[in-house]
CSV table of N, CA and C and ligand atoms in Angstrom, one decimal:
chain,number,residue,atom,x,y,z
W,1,UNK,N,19.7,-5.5,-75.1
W,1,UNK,CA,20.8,-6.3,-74.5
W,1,UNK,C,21.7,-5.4,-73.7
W,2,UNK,N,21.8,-5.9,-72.6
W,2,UNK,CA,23.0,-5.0,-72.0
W,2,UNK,C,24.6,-6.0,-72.3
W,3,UNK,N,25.8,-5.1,-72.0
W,3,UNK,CA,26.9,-5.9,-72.4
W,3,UNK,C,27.3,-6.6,-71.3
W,4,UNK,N,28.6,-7.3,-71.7
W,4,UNK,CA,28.7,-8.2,-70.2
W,4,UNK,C,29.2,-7.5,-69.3
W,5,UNK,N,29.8,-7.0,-69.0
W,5,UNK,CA,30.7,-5.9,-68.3
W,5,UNK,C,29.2,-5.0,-67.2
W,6,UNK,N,28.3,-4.3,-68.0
W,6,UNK,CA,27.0,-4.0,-67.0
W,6,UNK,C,26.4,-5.1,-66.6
W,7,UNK,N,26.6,-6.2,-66.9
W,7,UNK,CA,25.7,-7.2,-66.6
W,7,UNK,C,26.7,-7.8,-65.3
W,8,UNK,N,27.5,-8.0,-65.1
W,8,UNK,CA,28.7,-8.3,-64.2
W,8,UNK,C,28.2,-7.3,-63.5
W,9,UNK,N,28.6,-6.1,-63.3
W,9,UNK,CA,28.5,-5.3,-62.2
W,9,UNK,C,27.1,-5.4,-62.0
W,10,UNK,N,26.0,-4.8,-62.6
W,10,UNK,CA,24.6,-5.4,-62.2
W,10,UNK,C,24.5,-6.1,-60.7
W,11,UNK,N,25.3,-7.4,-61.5
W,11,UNK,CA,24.6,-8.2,-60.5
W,11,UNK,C,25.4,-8.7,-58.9
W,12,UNK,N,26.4,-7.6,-59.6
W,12,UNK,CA,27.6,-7.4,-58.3
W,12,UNK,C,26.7,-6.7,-57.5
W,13,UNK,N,25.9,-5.3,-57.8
W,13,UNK,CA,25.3,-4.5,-57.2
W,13,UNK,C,24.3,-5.2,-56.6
W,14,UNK,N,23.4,-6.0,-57.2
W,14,UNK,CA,22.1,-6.7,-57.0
W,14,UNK,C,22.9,-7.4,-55.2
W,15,UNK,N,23.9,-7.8,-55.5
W,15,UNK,CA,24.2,-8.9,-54.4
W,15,UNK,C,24.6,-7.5,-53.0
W,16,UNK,N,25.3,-6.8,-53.3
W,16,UNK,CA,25.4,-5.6,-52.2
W,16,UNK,C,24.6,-4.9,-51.7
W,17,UNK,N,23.0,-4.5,-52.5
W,17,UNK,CA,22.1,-4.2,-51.9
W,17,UNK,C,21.3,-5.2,-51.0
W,18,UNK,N,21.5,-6.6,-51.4
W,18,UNK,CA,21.0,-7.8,-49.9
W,18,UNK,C,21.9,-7.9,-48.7
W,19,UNK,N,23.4,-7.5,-49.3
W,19,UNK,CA,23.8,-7.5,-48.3
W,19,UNK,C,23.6,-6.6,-46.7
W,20,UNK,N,23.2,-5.5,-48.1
W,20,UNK,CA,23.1,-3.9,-47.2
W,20,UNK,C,21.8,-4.6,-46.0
W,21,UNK,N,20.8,-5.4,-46.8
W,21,UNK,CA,19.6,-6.0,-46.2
W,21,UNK,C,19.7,-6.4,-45.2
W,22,UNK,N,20.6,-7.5,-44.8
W,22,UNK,CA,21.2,-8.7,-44.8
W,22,UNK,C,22.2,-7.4,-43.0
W,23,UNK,N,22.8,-6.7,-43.4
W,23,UNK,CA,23.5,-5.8,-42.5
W,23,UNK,C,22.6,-4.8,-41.4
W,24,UNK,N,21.3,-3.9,-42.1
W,24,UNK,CA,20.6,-4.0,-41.2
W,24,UNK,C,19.6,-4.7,-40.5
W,25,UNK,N,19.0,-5.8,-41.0
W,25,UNK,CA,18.3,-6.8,-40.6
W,25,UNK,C,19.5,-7.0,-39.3
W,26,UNK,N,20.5,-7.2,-39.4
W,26,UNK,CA,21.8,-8.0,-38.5
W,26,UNK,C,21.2,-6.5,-37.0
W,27,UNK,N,21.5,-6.0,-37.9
W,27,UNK,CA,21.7,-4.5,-36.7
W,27,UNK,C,19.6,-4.6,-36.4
W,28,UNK,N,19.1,-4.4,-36.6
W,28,UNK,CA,17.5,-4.8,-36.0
W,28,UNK,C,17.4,-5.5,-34.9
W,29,UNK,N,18.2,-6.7,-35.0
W,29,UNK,CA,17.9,-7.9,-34.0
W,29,UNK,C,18.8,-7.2,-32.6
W,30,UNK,N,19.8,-7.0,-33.3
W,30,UNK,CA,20.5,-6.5,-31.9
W,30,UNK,C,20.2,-5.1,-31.1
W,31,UNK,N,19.5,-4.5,-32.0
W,31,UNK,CA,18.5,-3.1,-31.2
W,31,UNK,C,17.3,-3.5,-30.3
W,32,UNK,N,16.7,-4.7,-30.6
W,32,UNK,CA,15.5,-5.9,-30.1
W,32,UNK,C,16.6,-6.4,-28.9
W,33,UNK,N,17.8,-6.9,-29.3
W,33,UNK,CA,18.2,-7.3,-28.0
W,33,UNK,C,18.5,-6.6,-26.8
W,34,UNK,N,18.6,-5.2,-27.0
W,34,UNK,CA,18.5,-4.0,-26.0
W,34,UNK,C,17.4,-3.6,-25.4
W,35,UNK,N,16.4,-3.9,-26.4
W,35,UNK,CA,15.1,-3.4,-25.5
W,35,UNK,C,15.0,-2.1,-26.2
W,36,UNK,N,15.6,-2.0,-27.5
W,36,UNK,CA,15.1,-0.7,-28.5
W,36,UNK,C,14.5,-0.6,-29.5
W,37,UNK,N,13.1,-1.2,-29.2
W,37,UNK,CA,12.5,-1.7,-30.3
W,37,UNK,C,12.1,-0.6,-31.5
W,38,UNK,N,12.1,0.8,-31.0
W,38,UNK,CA,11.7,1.5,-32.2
W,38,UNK,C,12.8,1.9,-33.0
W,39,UNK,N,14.3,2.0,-32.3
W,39,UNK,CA,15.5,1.7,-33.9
W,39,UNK,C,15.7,0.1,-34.2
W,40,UNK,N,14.5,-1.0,-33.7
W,40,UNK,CA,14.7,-2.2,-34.5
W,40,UNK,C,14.1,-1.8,-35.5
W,41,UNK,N,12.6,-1.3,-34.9
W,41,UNK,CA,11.5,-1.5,-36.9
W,41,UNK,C,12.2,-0.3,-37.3
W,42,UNK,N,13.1,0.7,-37.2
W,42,UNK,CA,13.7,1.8,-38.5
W,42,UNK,C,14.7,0.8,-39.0
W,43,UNK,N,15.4,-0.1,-38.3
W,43,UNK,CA,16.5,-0.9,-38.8
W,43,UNK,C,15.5,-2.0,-40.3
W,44,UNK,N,14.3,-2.4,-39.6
W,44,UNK,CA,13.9,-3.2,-40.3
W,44,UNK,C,13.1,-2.9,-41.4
W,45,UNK,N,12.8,-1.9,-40.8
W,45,UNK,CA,12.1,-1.1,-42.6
W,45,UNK,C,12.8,-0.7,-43.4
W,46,UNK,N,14.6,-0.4,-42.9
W,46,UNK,CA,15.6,-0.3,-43.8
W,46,UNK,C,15.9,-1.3,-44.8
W,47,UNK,N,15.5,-2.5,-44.1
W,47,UNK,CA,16.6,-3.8,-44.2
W,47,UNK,C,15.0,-4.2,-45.6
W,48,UNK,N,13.9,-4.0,-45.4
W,48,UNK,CA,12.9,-4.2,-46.6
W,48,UNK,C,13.4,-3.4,-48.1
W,49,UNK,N,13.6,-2.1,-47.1
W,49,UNK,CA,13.6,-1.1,-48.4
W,49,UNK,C,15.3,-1.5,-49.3
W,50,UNK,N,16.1,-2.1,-48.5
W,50,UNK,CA,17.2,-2.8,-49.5
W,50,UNK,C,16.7,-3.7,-50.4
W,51,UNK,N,16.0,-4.2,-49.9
W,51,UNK,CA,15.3,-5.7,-50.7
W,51,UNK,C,14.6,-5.2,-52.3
W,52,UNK,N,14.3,-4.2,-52.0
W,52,UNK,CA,13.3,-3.2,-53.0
W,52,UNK,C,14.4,-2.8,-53.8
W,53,UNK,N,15.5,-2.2,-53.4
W,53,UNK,CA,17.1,-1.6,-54.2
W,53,UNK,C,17.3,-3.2,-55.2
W,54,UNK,N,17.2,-4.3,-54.3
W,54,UNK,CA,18.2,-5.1,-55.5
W,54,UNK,C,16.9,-6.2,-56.3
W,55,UNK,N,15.8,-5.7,-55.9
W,55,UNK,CA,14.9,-6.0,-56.7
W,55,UNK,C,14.9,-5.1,-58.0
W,56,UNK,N,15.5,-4.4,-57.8
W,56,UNK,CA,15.4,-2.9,-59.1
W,56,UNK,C,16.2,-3.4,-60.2
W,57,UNK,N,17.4,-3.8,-59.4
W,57,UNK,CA,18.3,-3.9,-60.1
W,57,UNK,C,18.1,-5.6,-61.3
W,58,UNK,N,17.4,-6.7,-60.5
W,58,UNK,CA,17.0,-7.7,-60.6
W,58,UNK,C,16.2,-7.2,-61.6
W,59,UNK,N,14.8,-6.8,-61.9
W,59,UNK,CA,14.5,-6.7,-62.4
W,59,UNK,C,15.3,-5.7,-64.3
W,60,UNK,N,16.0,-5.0,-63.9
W,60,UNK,CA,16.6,-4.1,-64.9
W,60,UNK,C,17.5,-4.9,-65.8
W,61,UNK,N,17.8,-5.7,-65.4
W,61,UNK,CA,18.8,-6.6,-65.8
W,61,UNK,C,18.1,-8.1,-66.3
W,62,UNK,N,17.1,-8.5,-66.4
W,62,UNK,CA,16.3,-9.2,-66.6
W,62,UNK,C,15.5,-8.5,-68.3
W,63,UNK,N,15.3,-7.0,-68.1
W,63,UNK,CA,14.2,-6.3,-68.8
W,63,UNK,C,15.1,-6.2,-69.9
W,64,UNK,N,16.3,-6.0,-69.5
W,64,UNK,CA,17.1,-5.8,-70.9
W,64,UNK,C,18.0,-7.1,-71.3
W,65,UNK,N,17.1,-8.2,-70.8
W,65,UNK,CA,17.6,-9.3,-71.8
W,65,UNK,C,18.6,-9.6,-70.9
W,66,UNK,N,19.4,-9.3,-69.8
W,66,UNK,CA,20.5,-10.0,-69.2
W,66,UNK,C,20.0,-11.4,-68.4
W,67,UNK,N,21.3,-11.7,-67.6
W,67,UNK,CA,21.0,-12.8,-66.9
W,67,UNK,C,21.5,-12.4,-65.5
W,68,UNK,N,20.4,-12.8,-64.5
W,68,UNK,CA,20.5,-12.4,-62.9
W,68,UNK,C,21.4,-13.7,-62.5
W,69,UNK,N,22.5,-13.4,-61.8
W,69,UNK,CA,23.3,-14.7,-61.1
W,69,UNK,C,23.3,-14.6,-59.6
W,70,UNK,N,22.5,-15.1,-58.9
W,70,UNK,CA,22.5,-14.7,-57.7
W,70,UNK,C,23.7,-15.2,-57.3
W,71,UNK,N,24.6,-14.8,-56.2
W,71,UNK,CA,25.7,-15.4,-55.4
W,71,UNK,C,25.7,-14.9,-54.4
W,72,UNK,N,26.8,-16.3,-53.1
W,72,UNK,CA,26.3,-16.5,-51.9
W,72,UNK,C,26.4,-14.6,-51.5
W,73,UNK,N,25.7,-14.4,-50.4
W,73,UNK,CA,25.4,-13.4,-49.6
W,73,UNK,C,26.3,-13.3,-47.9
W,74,UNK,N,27.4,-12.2,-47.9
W,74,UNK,CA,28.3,-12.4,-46.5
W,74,UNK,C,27.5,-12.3,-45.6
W,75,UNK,N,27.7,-12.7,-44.4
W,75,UNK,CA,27.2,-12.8,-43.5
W,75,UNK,C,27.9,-11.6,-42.5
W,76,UNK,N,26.6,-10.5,-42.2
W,76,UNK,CA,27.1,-9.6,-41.4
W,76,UNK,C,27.7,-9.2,-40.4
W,77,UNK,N,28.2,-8.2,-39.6
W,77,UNK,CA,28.4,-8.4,-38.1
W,77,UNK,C,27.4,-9.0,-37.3
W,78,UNK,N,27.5,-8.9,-35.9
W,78,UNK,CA,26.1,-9.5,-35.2
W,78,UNK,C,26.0,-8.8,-34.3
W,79,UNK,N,26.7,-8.0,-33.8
W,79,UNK,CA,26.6,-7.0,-32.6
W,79,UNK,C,27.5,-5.9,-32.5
W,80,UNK,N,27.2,-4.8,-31.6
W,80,UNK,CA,27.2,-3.4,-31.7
W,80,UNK,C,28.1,-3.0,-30.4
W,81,UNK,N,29.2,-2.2,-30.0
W,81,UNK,CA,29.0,-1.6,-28.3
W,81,UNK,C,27.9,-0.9,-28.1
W,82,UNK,N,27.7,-0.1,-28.9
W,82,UNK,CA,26.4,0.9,-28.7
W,82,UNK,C,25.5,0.8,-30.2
W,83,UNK,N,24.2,1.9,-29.5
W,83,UNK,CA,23.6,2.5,-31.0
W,83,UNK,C,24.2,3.3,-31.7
W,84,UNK,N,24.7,3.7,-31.0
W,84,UNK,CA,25.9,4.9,-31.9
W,84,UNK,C,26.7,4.4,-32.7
W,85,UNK,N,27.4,3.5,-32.6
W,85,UNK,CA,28.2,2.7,-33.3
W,85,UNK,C,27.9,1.9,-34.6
W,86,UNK,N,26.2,1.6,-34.1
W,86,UNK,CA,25.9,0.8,-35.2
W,86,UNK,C,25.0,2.0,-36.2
W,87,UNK,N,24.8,2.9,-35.8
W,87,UNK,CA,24.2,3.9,-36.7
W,87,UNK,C,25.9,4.9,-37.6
W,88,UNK,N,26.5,4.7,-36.9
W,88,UNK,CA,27.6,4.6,-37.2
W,88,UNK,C,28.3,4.5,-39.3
W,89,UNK,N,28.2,2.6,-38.2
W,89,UNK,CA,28.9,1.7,-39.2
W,89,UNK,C,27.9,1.9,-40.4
W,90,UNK,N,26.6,2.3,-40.3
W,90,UNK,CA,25.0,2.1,-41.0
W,90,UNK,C,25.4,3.2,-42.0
W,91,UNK,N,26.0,4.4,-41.5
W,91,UNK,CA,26.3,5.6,-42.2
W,91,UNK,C,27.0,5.0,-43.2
W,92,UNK,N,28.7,5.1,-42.7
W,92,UNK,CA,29.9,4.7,-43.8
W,92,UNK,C,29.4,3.4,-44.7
W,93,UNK,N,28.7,2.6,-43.9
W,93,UNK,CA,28.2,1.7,-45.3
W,93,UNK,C,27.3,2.2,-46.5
W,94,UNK,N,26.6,3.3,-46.2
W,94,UNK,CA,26.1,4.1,-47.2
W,94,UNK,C,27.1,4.7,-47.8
W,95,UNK,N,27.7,5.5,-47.3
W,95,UNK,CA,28.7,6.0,-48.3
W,95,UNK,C,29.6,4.8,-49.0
W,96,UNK,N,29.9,3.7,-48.7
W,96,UNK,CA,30.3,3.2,-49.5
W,96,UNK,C,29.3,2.8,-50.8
W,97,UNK,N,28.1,2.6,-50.2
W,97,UNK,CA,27.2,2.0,-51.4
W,97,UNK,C,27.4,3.4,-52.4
W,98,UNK,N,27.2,4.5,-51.9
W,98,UNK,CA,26.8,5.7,-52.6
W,98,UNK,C,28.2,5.3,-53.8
W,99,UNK,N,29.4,5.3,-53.4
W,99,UNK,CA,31.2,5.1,-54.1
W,99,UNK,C,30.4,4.2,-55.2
W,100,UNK,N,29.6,2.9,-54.7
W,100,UNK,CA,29.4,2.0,-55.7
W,100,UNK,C,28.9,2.0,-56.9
W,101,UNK,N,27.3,2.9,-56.7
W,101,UNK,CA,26.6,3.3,-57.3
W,101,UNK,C,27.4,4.8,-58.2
W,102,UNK,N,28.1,5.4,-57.9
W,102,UNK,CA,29.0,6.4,-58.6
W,102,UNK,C,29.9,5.6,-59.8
W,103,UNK,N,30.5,4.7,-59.2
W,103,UNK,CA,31.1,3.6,-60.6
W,103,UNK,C,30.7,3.2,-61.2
W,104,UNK,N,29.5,2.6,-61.2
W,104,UNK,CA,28.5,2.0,-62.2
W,104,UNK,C,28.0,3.4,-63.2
W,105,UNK,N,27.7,4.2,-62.6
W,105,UNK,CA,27.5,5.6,-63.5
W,105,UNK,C,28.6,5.5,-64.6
W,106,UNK,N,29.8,5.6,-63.8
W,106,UNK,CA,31.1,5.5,-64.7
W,106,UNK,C,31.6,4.8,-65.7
W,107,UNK,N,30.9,3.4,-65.5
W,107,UNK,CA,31.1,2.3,-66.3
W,107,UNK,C,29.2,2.4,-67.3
W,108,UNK,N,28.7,2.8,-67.0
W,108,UNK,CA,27.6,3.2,-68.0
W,108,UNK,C,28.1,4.0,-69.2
W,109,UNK,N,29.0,5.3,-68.5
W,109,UNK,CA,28.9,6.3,-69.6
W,109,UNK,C,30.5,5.3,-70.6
W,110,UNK,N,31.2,4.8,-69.6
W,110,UNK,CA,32.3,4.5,-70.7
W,110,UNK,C,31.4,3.2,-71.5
W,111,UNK,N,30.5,2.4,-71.4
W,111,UNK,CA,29.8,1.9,-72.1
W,111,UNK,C,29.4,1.9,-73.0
W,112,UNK,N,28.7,3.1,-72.9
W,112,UNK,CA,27.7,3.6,-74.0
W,112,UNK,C,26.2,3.2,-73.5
W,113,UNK,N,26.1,2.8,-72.0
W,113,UNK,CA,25.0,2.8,-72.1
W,113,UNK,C,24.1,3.7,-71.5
W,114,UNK,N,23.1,4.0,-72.3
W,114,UNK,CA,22.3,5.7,-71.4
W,114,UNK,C,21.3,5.0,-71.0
W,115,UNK,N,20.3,3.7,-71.2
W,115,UNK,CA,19.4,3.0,-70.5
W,115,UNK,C,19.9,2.7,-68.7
W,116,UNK,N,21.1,2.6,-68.9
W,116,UNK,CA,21.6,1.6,-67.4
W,116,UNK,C,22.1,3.3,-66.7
W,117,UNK,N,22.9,4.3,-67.3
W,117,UNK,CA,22.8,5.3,-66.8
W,117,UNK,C,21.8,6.6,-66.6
W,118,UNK,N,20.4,6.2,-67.2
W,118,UNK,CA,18.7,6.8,-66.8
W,118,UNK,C,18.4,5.9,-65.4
W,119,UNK,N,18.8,4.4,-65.5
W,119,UNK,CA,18.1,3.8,-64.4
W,119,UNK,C,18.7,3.8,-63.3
W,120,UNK,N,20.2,4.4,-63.4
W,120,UNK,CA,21.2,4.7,-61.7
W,120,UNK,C,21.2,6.0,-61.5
W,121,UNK,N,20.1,6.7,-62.3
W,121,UNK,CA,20.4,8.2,-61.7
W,121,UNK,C,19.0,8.3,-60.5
W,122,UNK,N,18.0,7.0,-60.5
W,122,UNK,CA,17.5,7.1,-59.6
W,122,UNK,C,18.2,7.0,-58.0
W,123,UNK,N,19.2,6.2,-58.5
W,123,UNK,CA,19.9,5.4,-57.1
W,123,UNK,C,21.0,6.7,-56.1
W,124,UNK,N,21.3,8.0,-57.6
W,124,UNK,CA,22.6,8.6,-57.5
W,124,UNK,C,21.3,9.5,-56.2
W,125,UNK,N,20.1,9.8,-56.4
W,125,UNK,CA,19.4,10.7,-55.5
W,125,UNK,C,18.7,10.0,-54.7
W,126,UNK,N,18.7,8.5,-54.7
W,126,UNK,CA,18.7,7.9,-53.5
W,126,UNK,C,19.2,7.7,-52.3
W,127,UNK,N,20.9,7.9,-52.9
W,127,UNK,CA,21.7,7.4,-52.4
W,127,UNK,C,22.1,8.8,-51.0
W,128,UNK,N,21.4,10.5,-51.8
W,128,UNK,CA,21.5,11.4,-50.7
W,128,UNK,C,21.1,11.0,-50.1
W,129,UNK,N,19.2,10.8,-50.1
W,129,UNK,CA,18.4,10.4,-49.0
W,129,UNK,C,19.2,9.5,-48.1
W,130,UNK,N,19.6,8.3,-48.5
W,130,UNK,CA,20.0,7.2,-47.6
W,130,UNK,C,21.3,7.8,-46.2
W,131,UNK,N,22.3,8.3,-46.9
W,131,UNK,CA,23.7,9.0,-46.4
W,131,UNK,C,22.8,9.8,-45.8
W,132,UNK,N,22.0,10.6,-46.2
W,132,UNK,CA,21.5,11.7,-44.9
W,132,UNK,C,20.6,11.6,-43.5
W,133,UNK,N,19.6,10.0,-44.0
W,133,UNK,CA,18.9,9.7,-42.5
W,133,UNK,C,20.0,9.0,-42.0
W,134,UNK,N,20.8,8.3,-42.8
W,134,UNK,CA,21.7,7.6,-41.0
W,134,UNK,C,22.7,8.4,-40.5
W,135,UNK,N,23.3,9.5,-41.3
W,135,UNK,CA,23.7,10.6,-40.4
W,135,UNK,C,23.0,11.4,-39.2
W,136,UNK,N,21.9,11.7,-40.0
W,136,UNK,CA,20.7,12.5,-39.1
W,136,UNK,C,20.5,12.1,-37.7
W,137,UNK,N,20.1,10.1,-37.9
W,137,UNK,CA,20.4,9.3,-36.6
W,137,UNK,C,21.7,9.3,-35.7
W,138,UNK,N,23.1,9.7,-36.2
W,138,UNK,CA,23.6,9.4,-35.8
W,138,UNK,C,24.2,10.7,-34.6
W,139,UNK,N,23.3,11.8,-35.7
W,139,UNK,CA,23.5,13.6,-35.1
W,139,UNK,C,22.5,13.1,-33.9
W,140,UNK,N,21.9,12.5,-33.7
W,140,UNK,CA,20.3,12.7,-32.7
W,140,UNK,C,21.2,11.7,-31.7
W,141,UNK,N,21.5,10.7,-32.3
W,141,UNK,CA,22.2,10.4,-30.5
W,141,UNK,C,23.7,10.7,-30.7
W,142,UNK,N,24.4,11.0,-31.0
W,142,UNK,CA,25.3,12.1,-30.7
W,142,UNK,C,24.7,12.8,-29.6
W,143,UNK,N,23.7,13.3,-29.3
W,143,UNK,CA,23.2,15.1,-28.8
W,143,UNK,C,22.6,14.2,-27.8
W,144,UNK,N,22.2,12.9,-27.7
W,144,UNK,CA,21.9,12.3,-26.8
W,144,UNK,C,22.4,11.8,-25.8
W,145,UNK,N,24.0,11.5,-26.2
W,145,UNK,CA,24.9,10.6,-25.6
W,145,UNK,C,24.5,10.3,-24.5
W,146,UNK,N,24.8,10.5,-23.2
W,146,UNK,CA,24.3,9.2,-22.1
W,146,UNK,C,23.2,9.6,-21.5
W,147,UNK,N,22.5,9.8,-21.5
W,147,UNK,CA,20.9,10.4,-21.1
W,147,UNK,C,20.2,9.5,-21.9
W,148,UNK,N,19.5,8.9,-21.2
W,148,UNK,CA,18.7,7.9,-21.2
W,148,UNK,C,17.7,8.3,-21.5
W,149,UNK,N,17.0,9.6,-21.1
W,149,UNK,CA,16.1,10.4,-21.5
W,149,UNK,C,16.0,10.6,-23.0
W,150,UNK,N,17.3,10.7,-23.8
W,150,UNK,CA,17.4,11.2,-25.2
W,150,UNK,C,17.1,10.0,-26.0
W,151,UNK,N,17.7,9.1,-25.4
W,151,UNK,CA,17.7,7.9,-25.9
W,151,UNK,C,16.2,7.3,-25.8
W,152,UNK,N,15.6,7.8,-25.6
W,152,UNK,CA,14.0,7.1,-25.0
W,152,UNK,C,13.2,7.9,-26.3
W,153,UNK,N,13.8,9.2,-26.3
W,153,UNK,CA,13.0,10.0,-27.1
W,153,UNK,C,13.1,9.6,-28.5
W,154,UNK,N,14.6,9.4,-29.0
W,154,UNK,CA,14.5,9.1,-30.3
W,154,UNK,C,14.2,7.7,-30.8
W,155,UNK,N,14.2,6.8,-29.8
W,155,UNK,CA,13.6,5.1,-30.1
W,155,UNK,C,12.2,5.0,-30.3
W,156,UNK,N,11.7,6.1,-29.3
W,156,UNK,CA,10.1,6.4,-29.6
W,156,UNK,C,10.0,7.0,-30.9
W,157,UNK,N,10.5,7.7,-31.7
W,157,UNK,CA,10.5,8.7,-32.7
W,157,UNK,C,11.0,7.5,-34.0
W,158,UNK,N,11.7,6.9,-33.6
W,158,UNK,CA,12.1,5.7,-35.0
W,158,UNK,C,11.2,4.5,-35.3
W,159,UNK,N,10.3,4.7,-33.5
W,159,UNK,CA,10.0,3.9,-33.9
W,159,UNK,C,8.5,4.2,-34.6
W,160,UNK,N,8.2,5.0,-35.2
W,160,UNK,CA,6.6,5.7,-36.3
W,160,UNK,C,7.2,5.2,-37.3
W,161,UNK,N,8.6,5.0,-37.8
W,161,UNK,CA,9.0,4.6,-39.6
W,161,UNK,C,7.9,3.6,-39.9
W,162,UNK,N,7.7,3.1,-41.5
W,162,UNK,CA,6.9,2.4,-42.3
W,162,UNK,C,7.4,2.4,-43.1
W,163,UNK,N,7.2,0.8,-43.4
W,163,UNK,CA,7.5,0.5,-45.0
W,163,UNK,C,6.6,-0.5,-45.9
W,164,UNK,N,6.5,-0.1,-46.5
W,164,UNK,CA,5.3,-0.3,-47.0
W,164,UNK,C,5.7,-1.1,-48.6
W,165,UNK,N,5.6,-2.2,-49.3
W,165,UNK,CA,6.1,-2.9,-50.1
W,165,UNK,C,5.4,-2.2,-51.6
W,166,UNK,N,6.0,-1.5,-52.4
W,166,UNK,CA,4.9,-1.1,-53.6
W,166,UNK,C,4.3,-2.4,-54.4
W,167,UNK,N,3.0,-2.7,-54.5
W,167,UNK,CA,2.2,-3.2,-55.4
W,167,UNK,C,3.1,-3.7,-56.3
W,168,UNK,N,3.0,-2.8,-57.6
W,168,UNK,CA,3.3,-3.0,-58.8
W,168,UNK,C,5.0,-2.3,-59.1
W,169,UNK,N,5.1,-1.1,-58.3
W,169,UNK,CA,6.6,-0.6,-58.3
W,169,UNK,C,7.6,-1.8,-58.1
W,170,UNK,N,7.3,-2.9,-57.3
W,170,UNK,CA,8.5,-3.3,-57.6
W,170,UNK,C,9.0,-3.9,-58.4
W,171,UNK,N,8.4,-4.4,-59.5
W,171,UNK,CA,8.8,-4.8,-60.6
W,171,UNK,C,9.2,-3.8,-61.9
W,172,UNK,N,8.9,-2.6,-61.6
W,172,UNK,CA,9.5,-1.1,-62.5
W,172,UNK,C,10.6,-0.6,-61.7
W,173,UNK,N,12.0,-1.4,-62.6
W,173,UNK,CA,13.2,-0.7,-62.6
W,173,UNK,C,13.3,1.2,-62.9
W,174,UNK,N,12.0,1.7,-62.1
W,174,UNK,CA,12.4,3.0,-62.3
W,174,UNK,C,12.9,3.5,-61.3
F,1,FEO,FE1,20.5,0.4,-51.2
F,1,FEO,FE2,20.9,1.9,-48.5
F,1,FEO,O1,21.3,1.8,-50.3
């Protein structure tokens, strides 16, 4: 059983990783509306691999006997001045997730629970990875700024990402 207090935040979290979904799916369509199709599919293989985050959580919270309450989902921005901007906003929204996932650590350990704080220590070294490709993107057109040439190069280059849906992983809250 988890208590209600993790079960609350759970599914606080479960709802912010669709949002995260939900935010770059928003930012995909408007990369497509530019004619930059290869940071739409990295936007869109993002916007899957969120779906996969609050499935984790969905499912963890389910395994330990809680109850998933889905609730409504905000509705994102819808457009960008630039790519830069929106790789930007893509950053500091990681770091806020990363803040998020740091409090739930925090409310695990005042808990007592070491199940829920084993299963966010995947998220705490996820959460590098995540903060460091949309920085990464954001260093690459930074170095690009108005050269159109730069910009050609890294749309071609984002656009090789893959995502690929795990089989059976997604139902193992590991
Ligand atoms: Fe689910 Fe991008 O963190």
């Amino acid at each position: 059983m988890i208590s209600d207090k993790i079960q609350e935040a759970f599914n606080k979290q479960l709802n912010a990783e669709l949002y995260s979904s939900y935010l770059y799916l928003s930012m995909a369509a408007y990369f497509q509306s530019v004619n930059l199709l290869g940071l739409a599919n990295w936007m869109r293989c993002q916007a899957q691999e969120e779906v996969l985050h609050a499935m984790k959580f969905y499912t963890f919270i389910l395994e330990r006997g809680g109850k998933v309450t889905l609730t409504e989902v905000d509705g994102p921005p819808v457009k960008w001045d630039s790519p830069l901007q929106a790789f930007e906003d893509a950053y500091a929204h990681e770091q806020k997730v990363t803040a998020l996932i740091n409090n739930l650590v925090d409310l695990a350990i005042q808990e007592r629970d070491h199940a829920a704080n084993a299963f966010l220590q995947w998220f705490v070294t996820e959460q590098v990875e995540e903060e460091a490709s949309a920085d990464g993107v954001v260093q690459q057109l930074k170095l690009a700024g108005d050269q159109g040439g730069g910009l050609f190069m890294i749309d071609r280059e984002l656009g090789q990402r893959t995502f690929t849906y795990p089989a059976a992983g997604v139902m193992a809250a590991e």
